[in-house]
mmCIF file with all atom_site columns, C-alpha atoms in Angstrom:
data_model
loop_
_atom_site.group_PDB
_atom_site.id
_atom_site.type_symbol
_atom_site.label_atom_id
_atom_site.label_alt_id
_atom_site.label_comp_id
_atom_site.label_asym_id
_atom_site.label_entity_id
_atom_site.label_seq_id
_atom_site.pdbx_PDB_ins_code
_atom_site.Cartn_x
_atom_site.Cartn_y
_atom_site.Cartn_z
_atom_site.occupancy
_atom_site.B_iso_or_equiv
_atom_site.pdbx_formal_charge
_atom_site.auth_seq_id
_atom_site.auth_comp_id
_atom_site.auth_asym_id
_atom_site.auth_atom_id
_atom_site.pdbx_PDB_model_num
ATOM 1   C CA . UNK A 1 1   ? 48.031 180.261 -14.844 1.00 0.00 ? 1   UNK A CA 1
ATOM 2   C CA . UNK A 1 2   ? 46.668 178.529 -12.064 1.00 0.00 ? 2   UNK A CA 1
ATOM 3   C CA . UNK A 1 3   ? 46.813 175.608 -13.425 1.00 0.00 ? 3   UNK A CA 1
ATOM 4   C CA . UNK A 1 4   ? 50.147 175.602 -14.571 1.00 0.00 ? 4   UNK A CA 1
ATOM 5   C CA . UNK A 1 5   ? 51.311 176.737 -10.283 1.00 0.00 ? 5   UNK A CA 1
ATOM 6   C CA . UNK A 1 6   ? 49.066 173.567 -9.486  1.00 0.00 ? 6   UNK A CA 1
ATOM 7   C CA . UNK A 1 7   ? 50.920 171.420 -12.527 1.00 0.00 ? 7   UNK A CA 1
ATOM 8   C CA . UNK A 1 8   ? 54.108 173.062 -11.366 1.00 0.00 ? 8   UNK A CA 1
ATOM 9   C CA . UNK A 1 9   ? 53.276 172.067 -7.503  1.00 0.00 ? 9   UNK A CA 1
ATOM 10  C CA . UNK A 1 10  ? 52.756 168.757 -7.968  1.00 0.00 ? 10  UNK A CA 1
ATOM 11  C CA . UNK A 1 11  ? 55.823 168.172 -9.853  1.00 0.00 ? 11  UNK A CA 1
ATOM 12  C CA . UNK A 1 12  ? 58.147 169.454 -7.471  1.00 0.00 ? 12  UNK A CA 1
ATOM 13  C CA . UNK A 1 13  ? 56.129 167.376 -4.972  1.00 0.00 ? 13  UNK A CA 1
ATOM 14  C CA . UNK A 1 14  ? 56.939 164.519 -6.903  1.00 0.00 ? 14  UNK A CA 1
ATOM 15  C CA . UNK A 1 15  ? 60.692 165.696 -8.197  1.00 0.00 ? 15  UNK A CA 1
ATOM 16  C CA . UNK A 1 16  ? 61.460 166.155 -4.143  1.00 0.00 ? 16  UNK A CA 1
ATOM 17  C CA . UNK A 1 17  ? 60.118 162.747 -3.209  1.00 0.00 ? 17  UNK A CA 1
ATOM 18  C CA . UNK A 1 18  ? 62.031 160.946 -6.002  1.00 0.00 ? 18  UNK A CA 1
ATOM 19  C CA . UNK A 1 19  ? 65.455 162.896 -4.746  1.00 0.00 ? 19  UNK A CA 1
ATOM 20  C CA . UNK A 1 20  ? 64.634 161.846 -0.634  1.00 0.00 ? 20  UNK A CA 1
ATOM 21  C CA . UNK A 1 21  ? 64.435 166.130 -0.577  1.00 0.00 ? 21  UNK A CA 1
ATOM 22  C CA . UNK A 1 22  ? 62.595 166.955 2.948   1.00 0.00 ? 22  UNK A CA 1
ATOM 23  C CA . UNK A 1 23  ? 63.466 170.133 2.806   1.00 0.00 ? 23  UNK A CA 1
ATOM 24  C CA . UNK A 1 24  ? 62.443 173.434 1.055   1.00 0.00 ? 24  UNK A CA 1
ATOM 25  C CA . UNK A 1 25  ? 66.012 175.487 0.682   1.00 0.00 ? 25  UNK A CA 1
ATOM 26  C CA . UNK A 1 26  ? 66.206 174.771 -3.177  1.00 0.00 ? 26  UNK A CA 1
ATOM 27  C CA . UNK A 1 27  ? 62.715 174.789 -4.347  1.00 0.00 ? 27  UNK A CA 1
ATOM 28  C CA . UNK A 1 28  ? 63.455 178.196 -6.188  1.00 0.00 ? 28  UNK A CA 1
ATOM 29  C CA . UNK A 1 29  ? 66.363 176.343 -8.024  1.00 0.00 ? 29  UNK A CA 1
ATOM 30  C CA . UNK A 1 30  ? 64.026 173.462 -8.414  1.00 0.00 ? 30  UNK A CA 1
ATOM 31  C CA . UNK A 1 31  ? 61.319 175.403 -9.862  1.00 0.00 ? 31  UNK A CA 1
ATOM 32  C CA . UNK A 1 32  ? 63.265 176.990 -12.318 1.00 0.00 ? 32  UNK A CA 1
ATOM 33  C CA . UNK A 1 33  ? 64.364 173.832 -13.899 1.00 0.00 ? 33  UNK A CA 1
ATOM 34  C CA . UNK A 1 34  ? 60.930 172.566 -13.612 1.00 0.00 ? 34  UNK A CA 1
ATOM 35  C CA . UNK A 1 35  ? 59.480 175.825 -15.520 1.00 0.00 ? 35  UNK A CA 1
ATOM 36  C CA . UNK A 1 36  ? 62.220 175.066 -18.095 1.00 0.00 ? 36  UNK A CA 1
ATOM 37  C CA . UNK A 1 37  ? 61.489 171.896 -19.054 1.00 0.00 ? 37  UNK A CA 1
ATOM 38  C CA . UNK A 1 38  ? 57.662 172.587 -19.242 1.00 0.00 ? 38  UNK A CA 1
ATOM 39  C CA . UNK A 1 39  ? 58.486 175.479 -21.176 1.00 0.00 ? 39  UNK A CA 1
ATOM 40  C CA . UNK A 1 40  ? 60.736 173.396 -23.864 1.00 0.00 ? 40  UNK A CA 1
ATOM 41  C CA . UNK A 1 41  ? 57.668 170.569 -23.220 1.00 0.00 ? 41  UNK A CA 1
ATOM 42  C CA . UNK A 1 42  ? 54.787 173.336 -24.485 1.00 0.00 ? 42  UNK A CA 1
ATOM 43  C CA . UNK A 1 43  ? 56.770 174.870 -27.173 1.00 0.00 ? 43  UNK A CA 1
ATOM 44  C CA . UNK A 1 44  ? 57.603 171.066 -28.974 1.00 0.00 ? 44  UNK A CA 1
ATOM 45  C CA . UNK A 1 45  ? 54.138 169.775 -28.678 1.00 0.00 ? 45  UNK A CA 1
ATOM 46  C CA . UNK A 1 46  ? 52.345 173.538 -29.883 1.00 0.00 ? 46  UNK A CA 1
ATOM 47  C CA . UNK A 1 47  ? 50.233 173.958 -26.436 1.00 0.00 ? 47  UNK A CA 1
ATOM 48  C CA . UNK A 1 48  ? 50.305 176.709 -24.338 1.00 0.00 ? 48  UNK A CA 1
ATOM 49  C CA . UNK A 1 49  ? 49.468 174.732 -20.978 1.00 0.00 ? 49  UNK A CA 1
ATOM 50  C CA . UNK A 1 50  ? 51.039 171.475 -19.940 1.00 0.00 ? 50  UNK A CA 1
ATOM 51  C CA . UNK A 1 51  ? 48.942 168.600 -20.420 1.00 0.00 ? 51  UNK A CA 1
ATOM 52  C CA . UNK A 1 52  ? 48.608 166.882 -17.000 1.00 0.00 ? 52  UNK A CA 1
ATOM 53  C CA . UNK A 1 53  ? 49.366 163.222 -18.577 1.00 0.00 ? 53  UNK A CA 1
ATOM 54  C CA . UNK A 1 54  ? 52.850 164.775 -19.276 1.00 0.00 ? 54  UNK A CA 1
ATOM 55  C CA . UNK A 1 55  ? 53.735 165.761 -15.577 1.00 0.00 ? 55  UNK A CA 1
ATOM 56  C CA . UNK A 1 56  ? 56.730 162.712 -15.172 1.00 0.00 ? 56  UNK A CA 1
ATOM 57  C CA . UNK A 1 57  ? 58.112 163.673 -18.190 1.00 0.00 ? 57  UNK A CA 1
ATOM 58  C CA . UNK A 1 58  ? 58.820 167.160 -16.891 1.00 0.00 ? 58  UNK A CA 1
ATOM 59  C CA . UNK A 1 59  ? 59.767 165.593 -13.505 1.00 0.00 ? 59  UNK A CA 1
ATOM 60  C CA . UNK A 1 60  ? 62.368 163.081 -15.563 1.00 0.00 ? 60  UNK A CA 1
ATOM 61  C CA . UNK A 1 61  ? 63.733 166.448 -17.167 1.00 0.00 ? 61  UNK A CA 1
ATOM 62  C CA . UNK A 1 62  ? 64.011 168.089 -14.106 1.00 0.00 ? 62  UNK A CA 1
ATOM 63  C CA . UNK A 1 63  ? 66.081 165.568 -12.741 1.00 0.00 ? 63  UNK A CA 1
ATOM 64  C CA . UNK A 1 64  ? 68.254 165.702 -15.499 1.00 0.00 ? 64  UNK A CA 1
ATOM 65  C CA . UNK A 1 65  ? 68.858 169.231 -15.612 1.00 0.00 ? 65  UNK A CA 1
ATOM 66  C CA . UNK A 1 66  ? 69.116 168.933 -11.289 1.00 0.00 ? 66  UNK A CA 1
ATOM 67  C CA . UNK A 1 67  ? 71.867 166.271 -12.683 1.00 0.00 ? 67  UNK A CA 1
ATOM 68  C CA . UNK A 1 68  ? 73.375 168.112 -15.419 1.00 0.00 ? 68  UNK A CA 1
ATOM 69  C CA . UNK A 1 69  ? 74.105 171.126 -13.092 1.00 0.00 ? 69  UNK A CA 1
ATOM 70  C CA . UNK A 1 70  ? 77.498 172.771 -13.674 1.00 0.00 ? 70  UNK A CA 1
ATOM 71  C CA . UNK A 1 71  ? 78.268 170.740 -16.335 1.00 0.00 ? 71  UNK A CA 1
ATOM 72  C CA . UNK A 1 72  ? 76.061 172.494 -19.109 1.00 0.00 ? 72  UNK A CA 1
ATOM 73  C CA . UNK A 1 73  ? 77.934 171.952 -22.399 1.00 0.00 ? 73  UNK A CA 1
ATOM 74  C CA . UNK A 1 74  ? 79.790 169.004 -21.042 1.00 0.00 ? 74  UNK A CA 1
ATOM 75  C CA . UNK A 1 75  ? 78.695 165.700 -23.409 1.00 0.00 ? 75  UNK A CA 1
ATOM 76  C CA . UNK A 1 76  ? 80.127 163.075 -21.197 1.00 0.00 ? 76  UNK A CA 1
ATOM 77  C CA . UNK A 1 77  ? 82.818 163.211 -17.968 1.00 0.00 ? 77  UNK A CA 1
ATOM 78  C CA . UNK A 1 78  ? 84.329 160.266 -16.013 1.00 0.00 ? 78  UNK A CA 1
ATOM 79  C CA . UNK A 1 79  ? 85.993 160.205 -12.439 1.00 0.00 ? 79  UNK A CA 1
ATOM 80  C CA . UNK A 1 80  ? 87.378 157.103 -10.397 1.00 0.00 ? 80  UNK A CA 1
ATOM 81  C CA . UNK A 1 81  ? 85.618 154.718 -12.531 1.00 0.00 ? 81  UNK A CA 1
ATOM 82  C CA . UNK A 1 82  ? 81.959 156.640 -12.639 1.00 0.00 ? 82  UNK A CA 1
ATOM 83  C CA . UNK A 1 83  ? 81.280 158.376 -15.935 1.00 0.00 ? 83  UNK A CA 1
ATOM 84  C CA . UNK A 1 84  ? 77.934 160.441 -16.668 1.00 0.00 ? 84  UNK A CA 1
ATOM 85  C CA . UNK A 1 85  ? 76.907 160.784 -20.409 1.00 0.00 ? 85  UNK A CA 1
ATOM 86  C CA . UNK A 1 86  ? 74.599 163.813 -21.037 1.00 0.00 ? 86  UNK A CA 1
ATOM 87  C CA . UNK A 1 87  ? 71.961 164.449 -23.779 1.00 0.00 ? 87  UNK A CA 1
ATOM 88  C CA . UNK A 1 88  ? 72.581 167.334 -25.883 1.00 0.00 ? 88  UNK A CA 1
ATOM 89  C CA . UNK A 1 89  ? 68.788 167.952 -26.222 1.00 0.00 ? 89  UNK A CA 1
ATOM 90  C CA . UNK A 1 90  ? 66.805 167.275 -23.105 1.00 0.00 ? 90  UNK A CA 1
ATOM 91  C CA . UNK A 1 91  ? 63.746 166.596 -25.220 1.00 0.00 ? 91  UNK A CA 1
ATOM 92  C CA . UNK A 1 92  ? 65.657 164.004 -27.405 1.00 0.00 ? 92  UNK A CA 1
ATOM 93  C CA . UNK A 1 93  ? 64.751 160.490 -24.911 1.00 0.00 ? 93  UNK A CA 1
ATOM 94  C CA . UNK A 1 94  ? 60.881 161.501 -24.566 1.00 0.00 ? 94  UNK A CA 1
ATOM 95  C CA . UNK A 1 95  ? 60.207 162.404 -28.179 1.00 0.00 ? 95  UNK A CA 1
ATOM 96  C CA . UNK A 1 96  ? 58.487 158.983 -28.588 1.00 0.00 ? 96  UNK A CA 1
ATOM 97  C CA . UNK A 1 97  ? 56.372 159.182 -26.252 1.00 0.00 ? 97  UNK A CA 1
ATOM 98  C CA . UNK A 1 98  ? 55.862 163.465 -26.975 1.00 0.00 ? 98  UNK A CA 1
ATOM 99  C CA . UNK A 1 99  ? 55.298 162.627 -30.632 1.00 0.00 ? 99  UNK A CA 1
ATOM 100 C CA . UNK A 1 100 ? 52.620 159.805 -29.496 1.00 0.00 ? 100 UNK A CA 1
ATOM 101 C CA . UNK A 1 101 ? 50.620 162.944 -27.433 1.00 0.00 ? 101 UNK A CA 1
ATOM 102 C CA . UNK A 1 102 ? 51.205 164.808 -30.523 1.00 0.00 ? 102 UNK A CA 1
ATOM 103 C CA . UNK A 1 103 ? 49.384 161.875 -32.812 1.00 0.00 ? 103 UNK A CA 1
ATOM 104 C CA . UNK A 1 104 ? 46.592 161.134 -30.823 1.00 0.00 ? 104 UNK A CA 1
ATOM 105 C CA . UNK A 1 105 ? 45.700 165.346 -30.519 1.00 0.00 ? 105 UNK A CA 1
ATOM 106 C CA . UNK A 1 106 ? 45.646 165.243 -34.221 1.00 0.00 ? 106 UNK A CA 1
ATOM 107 C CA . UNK A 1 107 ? 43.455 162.047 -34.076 1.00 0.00 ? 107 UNK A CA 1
ATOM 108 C CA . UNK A 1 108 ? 46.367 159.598 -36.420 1.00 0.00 ? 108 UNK A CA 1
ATOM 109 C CA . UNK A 1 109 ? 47.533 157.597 -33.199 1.00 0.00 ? 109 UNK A CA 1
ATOM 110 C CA . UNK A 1 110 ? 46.986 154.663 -32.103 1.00 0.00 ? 110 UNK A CA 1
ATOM 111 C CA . UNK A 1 111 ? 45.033 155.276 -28.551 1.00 0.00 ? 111 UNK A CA 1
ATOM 112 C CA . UNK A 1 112 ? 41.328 153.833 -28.583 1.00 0.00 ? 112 UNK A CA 1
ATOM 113 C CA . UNK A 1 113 ? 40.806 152.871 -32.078 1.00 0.00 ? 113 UNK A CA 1
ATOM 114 C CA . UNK A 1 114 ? 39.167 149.705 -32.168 1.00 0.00 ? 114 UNK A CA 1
ATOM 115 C CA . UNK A 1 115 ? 39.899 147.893 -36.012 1.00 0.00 ? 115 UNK A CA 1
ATOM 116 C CA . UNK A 1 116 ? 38.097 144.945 -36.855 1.00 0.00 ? 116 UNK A CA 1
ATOM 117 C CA . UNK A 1 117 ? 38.320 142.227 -40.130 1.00 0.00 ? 117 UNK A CA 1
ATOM 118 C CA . UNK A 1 118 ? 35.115 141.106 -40.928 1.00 0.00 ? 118 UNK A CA 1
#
């Protein structure tokens, strides 16, 4: 658990920075979409813990759910010329790089295999 407030931490940190935040009045809101995506995060890769090597993924999801904000259900909306598309699945643009983690756990990626043709 300790971990996870230290994980969580740093992520705001970083999720603050990104938005030019200086202050602390939202960091409850913040947290909670933070918590959410490392919840969804966990659950798709079978890991009770967030991996550290995931932390901007949950920071890019954070962001999008800061972004997405009153306009849950909403696929796409346009106004004087600036439109937003939303995913349906917040998981959907990182599950490349999530199923990657998931490969090299279960030893049948890519990451430090050396292969040789002599």
């Amino acid at each position: 658990m300790a971990d996870e407030v230290k994980i969580e931490d740093s992520i705001l940190k970083d999720f603050k920075t990104l938005k030019h935040i200086k202050n602390d009045e939202m960091d409850d809101i913040f947290k909670i979409y933070i918590n959410q995506a490392m919840q969804e995060v966990e659950l798709y890769i079978g890991q009770d813990t967030l991996p550290d090597v995931l932390k901007g993924i949950i920071t890019q999801m954070a962001e999008a759910k800061f972004t997405k904000a009153g306009s849950e259900g909403t696929a796409s909306s346009s106004e004087e010329g600036l439109s937003y598309s939303f995913n349906e699945n917040d998981l959907k643009p990182f599950f490349p790089v999530l199923n990657r983690y998931i490969d090299n756990l279960r030893g049948s990626g890519d990451r430090g295999r050396i292969v040789t043709f002599d």
